[in-house]
PDB file of N, CA and C in Angstrom:
ATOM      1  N   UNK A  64      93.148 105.551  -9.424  1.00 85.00           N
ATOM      2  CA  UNK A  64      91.911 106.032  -9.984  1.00 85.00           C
ATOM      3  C   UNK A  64      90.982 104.857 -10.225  1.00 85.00           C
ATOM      4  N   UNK A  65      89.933 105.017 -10.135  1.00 88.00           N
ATOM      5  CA  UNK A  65      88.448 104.042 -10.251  1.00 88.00           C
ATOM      6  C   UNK A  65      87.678 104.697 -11.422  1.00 88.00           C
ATOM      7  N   UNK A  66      86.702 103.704 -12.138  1.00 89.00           N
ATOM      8  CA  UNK A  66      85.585 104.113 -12.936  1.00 89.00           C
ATOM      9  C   UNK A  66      84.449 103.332 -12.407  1.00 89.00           C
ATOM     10  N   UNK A  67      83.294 103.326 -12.062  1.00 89.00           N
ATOM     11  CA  UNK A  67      82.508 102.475 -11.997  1.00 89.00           C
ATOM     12  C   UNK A  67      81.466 103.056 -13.122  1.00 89.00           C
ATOM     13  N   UNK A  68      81.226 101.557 -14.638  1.00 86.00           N
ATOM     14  CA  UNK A  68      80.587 101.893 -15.540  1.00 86.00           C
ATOM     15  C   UNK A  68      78.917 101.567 -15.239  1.00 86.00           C
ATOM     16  N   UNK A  69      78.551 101.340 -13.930  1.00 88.00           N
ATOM     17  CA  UNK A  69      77.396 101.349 -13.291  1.00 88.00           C
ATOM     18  C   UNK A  69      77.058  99.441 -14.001  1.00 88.00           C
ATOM     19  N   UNK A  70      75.734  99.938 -14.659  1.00 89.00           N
ATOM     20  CA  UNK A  70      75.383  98.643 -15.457  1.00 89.00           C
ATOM     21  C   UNK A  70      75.057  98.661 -16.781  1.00 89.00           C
ATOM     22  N   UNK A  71      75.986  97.874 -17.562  1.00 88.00           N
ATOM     23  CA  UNK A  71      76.575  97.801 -18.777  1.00 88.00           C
ATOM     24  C   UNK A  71      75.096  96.661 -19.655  1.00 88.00           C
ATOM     25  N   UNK A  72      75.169  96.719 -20.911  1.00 85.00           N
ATOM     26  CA  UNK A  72      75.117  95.655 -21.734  1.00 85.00           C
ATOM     27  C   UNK A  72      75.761  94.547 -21.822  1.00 85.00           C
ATOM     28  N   UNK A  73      74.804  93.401 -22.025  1.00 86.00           N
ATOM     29  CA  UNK A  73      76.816  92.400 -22.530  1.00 86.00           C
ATOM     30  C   UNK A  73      76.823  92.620 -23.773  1.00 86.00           C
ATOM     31  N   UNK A  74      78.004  92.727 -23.878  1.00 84.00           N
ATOM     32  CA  UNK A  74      78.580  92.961 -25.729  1.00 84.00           C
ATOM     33  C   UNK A  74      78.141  93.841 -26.056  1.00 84.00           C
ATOM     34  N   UNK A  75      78.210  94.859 -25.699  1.00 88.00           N
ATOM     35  CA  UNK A  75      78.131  96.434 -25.909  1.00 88.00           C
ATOM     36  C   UNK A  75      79.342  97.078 -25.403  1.00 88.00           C
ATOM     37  N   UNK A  76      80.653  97.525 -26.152  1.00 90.00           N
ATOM     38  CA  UNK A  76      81.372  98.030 -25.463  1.00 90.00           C
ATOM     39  C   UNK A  76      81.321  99.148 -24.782  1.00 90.00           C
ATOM     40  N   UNK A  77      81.620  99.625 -24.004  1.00 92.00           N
ATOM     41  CA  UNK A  77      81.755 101.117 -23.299  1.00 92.00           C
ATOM     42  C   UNK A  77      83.286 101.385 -23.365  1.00 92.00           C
ATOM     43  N   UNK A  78      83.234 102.642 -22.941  1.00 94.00           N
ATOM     44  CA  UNK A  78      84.714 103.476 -22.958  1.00 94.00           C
ATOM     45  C   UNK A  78      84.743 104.665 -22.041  1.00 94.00           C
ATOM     46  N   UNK A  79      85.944 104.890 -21.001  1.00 94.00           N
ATOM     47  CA  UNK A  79      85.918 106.238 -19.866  1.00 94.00           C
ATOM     48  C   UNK A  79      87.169 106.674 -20.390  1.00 94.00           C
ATOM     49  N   UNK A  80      87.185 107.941 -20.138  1.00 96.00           N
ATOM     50  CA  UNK A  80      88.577 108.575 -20.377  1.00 96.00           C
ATOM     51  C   UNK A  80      89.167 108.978 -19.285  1.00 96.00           C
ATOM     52  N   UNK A  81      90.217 108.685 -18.731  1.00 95.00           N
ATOM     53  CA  UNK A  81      91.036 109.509 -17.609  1.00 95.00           C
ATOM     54  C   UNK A  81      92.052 110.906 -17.770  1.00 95.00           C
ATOM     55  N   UNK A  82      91.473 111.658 -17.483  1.00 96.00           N
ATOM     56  CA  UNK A  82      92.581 112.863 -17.004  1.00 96.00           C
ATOM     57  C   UNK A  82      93.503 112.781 -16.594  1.00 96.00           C
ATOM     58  N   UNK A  83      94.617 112.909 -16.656  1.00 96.00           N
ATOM     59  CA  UNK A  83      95.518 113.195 -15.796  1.00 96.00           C
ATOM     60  C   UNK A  83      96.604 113.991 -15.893  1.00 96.00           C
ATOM     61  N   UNK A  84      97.254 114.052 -15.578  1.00 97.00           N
ATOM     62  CA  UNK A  84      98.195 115.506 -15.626  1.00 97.00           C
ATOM     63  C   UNK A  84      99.681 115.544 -15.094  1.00 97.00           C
ATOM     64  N   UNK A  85     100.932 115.466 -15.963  1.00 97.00           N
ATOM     65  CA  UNK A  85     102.138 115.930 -14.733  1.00 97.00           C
ATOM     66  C   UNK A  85     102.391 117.092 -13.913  1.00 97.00           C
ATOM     67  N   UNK A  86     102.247 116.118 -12.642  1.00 97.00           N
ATOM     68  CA  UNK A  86     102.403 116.893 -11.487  1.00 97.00           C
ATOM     69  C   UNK A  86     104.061 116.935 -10.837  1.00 97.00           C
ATOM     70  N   UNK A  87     104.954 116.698 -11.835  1.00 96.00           N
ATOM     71  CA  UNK A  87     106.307 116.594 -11.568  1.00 96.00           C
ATOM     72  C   UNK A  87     107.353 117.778 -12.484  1.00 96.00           C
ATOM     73  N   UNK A  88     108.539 117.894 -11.528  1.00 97.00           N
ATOM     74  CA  UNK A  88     109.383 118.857 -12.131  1.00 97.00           C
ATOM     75  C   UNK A  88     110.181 118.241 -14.016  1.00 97.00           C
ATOM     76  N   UNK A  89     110.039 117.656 -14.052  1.00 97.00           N
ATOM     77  CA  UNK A  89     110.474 116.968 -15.575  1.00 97.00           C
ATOM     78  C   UNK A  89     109.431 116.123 -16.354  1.00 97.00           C
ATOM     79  N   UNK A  90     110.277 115.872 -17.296  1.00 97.00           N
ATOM     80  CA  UNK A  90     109.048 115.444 -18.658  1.00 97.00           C
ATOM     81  C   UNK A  90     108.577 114.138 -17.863  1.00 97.00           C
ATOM     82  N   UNK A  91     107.570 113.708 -18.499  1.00 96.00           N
ATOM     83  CA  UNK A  91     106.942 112.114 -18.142  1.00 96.00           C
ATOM     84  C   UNK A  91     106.818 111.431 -19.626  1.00 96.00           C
ATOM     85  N   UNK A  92     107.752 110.048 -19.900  1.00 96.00           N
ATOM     86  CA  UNK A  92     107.078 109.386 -20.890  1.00 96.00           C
ATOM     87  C   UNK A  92     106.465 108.028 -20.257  1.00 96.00           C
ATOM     88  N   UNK A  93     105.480 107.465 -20.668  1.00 96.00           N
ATOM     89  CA  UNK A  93     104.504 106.404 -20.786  1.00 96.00           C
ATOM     90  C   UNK A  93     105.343 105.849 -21.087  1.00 96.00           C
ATOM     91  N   UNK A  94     105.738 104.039 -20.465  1.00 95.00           N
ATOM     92  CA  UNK A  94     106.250 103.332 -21.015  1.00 95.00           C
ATOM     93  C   UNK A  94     105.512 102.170 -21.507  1.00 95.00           C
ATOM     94  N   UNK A  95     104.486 102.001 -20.584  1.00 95.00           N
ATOM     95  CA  UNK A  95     103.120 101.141 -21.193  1.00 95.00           C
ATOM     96  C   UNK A  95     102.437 101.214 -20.221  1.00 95.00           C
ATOM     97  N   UNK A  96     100.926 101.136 -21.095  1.00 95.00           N
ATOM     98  CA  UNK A  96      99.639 101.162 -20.421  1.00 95.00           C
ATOM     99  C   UNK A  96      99.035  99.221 -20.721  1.00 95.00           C
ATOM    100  N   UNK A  97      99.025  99.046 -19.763  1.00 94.00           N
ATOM    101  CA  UNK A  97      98.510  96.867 -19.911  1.00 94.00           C
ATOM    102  C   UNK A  97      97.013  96.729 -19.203  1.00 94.00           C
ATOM    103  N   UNK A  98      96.181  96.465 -19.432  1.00 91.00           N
ATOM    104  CA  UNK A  98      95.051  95.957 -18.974  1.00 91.00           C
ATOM    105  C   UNK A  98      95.388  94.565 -18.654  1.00 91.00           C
ATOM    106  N   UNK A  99      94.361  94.209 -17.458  1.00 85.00           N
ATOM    107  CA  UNK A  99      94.687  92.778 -16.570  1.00 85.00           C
ATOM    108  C   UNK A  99      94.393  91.843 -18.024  1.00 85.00           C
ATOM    109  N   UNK A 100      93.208  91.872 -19.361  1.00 85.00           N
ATOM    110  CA  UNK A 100      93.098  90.746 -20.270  1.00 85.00           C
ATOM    111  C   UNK A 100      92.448  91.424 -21.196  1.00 85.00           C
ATOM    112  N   UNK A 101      92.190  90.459 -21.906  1.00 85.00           N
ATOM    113  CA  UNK A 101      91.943  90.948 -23.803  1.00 85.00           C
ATOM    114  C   UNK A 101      89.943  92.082 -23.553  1.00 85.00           C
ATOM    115  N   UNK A 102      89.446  91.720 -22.793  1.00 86.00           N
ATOM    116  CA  UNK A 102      88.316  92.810 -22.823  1.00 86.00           C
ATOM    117  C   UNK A 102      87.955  93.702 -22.116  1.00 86.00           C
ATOM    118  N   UNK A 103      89.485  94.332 -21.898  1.00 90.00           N
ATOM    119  CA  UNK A 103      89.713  95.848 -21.359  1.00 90.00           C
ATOM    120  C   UNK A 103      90.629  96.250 -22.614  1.00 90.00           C
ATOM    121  N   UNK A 104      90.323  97.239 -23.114  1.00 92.00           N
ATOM    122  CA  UNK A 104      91.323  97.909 -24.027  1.00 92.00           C
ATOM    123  C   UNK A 104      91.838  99.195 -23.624  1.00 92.00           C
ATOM    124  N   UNK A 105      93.114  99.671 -23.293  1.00 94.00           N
ATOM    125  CA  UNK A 105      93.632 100.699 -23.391  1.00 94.00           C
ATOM    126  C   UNK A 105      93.932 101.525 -24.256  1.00 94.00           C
ATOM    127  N   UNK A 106      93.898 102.896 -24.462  1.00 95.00           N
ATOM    128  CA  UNK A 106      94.283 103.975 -25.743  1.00 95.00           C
ATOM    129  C   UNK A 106      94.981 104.808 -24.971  1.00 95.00           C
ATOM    130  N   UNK A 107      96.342 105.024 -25.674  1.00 96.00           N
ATOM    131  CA  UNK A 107      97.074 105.879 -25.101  1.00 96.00           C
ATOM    132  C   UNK A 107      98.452 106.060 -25.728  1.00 96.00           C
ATOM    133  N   UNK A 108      99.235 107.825 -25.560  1.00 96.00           N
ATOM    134  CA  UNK A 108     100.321 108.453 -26.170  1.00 96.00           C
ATOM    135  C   UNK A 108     101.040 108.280 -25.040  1.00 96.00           C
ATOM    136  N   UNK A 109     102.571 107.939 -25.727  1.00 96.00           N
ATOM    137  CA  UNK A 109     103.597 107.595 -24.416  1.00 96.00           C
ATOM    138  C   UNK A 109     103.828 108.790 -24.335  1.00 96.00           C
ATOM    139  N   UNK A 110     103.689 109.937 -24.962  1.00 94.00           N
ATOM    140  CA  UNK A 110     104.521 111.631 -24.492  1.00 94.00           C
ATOM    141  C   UNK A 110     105.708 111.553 -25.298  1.00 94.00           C
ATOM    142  N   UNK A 111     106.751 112.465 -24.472  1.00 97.00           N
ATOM    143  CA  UNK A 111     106.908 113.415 -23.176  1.00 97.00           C
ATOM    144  C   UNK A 111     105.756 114.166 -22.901  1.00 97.00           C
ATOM    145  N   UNK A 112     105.066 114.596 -21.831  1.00 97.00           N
ATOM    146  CA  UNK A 112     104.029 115.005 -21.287  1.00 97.00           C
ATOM    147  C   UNK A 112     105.386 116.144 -20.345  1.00 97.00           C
ATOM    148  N   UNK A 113     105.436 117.482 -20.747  1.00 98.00           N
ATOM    149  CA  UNK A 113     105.988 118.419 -20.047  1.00 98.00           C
ATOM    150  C   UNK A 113     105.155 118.789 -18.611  1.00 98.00           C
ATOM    151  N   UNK A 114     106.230 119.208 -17.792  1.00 98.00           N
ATOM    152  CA  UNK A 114     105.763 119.628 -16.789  1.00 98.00           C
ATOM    153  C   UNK A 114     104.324 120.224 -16.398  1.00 98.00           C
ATOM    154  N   UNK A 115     103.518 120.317 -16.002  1.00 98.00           N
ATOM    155  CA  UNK A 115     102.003 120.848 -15.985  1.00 98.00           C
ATOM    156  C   UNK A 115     101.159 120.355 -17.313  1.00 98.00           C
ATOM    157  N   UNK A 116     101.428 119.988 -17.939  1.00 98.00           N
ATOM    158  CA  UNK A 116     100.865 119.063 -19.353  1.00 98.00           C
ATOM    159  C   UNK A 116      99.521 118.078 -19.045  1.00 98.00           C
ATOM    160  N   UNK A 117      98.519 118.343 -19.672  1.00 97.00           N
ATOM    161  CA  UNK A 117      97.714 117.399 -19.071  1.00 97.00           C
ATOM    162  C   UNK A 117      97.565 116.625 -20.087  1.00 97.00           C
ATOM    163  N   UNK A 118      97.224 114.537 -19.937  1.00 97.00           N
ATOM    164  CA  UNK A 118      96.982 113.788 -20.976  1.00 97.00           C
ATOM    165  C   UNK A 118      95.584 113.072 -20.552  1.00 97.00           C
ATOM    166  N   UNK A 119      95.430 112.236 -21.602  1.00 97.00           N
ATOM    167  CA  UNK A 119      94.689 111.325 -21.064  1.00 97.00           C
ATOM    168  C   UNK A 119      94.661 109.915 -21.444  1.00 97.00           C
ATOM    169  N   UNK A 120      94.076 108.919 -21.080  1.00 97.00           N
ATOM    170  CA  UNK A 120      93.981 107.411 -21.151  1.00 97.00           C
ATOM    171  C   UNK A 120      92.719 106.777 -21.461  1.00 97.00           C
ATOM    172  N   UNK A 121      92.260 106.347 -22.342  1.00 96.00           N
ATOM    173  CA  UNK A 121      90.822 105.954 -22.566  1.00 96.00           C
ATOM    174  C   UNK A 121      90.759 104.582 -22.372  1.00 96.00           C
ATOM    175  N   UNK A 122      89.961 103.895 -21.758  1.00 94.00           N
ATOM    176  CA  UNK A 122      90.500 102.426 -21.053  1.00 94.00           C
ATOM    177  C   UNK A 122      88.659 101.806 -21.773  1.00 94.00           C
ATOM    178  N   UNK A 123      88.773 101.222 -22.421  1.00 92.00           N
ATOM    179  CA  UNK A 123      87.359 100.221 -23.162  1.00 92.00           C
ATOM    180  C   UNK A 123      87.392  99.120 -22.321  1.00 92.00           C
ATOM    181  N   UNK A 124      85.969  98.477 -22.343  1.00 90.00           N
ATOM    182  CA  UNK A 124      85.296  97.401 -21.970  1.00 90.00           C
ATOM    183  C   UNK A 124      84.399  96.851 -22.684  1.00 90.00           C
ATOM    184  N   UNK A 125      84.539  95.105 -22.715  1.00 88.00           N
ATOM    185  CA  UNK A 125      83.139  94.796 -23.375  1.00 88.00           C
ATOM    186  C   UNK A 125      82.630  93.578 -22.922  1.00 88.00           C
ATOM    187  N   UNK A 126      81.971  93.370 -22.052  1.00 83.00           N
ATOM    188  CA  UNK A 126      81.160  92.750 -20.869  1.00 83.00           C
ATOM    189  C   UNK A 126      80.927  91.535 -21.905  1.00 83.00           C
ATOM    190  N   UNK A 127      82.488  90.346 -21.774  1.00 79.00           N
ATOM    191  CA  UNK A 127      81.257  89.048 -22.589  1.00 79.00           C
ATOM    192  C   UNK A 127      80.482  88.014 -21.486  1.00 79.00           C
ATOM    193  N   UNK A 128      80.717  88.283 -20.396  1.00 78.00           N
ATOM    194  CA  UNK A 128      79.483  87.497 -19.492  1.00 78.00           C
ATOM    195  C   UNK A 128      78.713  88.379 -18.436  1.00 78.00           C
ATOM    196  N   UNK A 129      77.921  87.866 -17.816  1.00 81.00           N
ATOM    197  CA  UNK A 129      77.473  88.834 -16.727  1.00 81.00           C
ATOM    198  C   UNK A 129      77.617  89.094 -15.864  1.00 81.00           C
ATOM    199  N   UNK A 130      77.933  89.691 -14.778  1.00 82.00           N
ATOM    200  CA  UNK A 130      78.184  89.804 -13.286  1.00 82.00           C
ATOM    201  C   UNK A 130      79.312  90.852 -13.112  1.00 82.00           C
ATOM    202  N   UNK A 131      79.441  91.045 -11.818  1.00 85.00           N
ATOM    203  CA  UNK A 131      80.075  92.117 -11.712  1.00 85.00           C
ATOM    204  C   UNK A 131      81.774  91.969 -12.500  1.00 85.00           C
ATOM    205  N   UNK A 132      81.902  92.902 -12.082  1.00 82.00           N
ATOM    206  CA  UNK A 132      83.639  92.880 -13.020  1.00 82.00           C
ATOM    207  C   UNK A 132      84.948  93.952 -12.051  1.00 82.00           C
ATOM    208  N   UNK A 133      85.985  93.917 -12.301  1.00 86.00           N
ATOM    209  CA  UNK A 133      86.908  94.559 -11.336  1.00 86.00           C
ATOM    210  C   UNK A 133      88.290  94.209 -12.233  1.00 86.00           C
ATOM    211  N   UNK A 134      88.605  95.707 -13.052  1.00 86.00           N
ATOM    212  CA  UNK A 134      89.797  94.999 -13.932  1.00 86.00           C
ATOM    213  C   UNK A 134      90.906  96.241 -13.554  1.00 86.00           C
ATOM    214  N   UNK A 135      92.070  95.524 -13.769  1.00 89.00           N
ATOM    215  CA  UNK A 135      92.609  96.226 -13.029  1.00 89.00           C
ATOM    216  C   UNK A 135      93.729  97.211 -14.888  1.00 89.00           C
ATOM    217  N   UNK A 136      94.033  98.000 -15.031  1.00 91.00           N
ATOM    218  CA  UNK A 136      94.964  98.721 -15.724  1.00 91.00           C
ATOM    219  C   UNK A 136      96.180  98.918 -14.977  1.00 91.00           C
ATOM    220  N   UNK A 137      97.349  98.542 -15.680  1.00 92.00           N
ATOM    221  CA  UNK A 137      99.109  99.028 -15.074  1.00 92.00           C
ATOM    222  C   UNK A 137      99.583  99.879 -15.793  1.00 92.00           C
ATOM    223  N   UNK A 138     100.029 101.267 -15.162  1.00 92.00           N
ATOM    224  CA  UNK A 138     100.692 102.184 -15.777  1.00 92.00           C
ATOM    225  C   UNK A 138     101.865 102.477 -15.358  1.00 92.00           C
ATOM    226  N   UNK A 139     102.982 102.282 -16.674  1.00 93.00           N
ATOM    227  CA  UNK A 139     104.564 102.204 -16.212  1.00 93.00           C
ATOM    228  C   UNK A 139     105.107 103.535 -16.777  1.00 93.00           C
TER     229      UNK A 139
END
C-alpha cells in the first residue's frame, strides 16, 4: 500500500489511516508495526483480527526538512 500526502508543511504533522482487513482462514495478530525513523509514527492494535475483521493503521508524518520524502513502514 502507498499514501502520497501530496504537499505538506514543514513541521506540521499529517496523519493517513489504512484499511485493511483479514483476508485469511484464521485469526491475524500484529506482531509489530516499525517505521523506517523517528518522523514517521505508527498507531496500531496487535488483534487477533478474526477472519473477515477489518482494522486499521494510522501511520503520522512530520516533514522536518524539505523535499520530497519516501518512508517506508514494516508490518510483521
Amino acid at each position: 500500500l502507498a499514501h502520497d500526502f501530496g504537499k505538506i508543511p514543514q513541521g506540521k504533522p499529517v496523519t493517513t489511516v489504512f484499511n485493511l482487513k483479514n483476508t485469511g482462514k484464521d485469526s491475524l495478530k500484529l506482531e509489530m508495526v516499525q517505521a523506517g525513523c523517528g518522523c514517521t509514527t505508527p498507531s496500531w492494535k496487535p488483534g487477533p483480527y478474526a477472519p473477515g475483521e477489518d482494522f486499521k493503521i494510522t501511520v503520522g508524518y512530520n516533514a522536518a526538512s524539505e523535499g520530497n520524502f519516501t518512508k517506508p513502514v514494516t508490518i510483521t
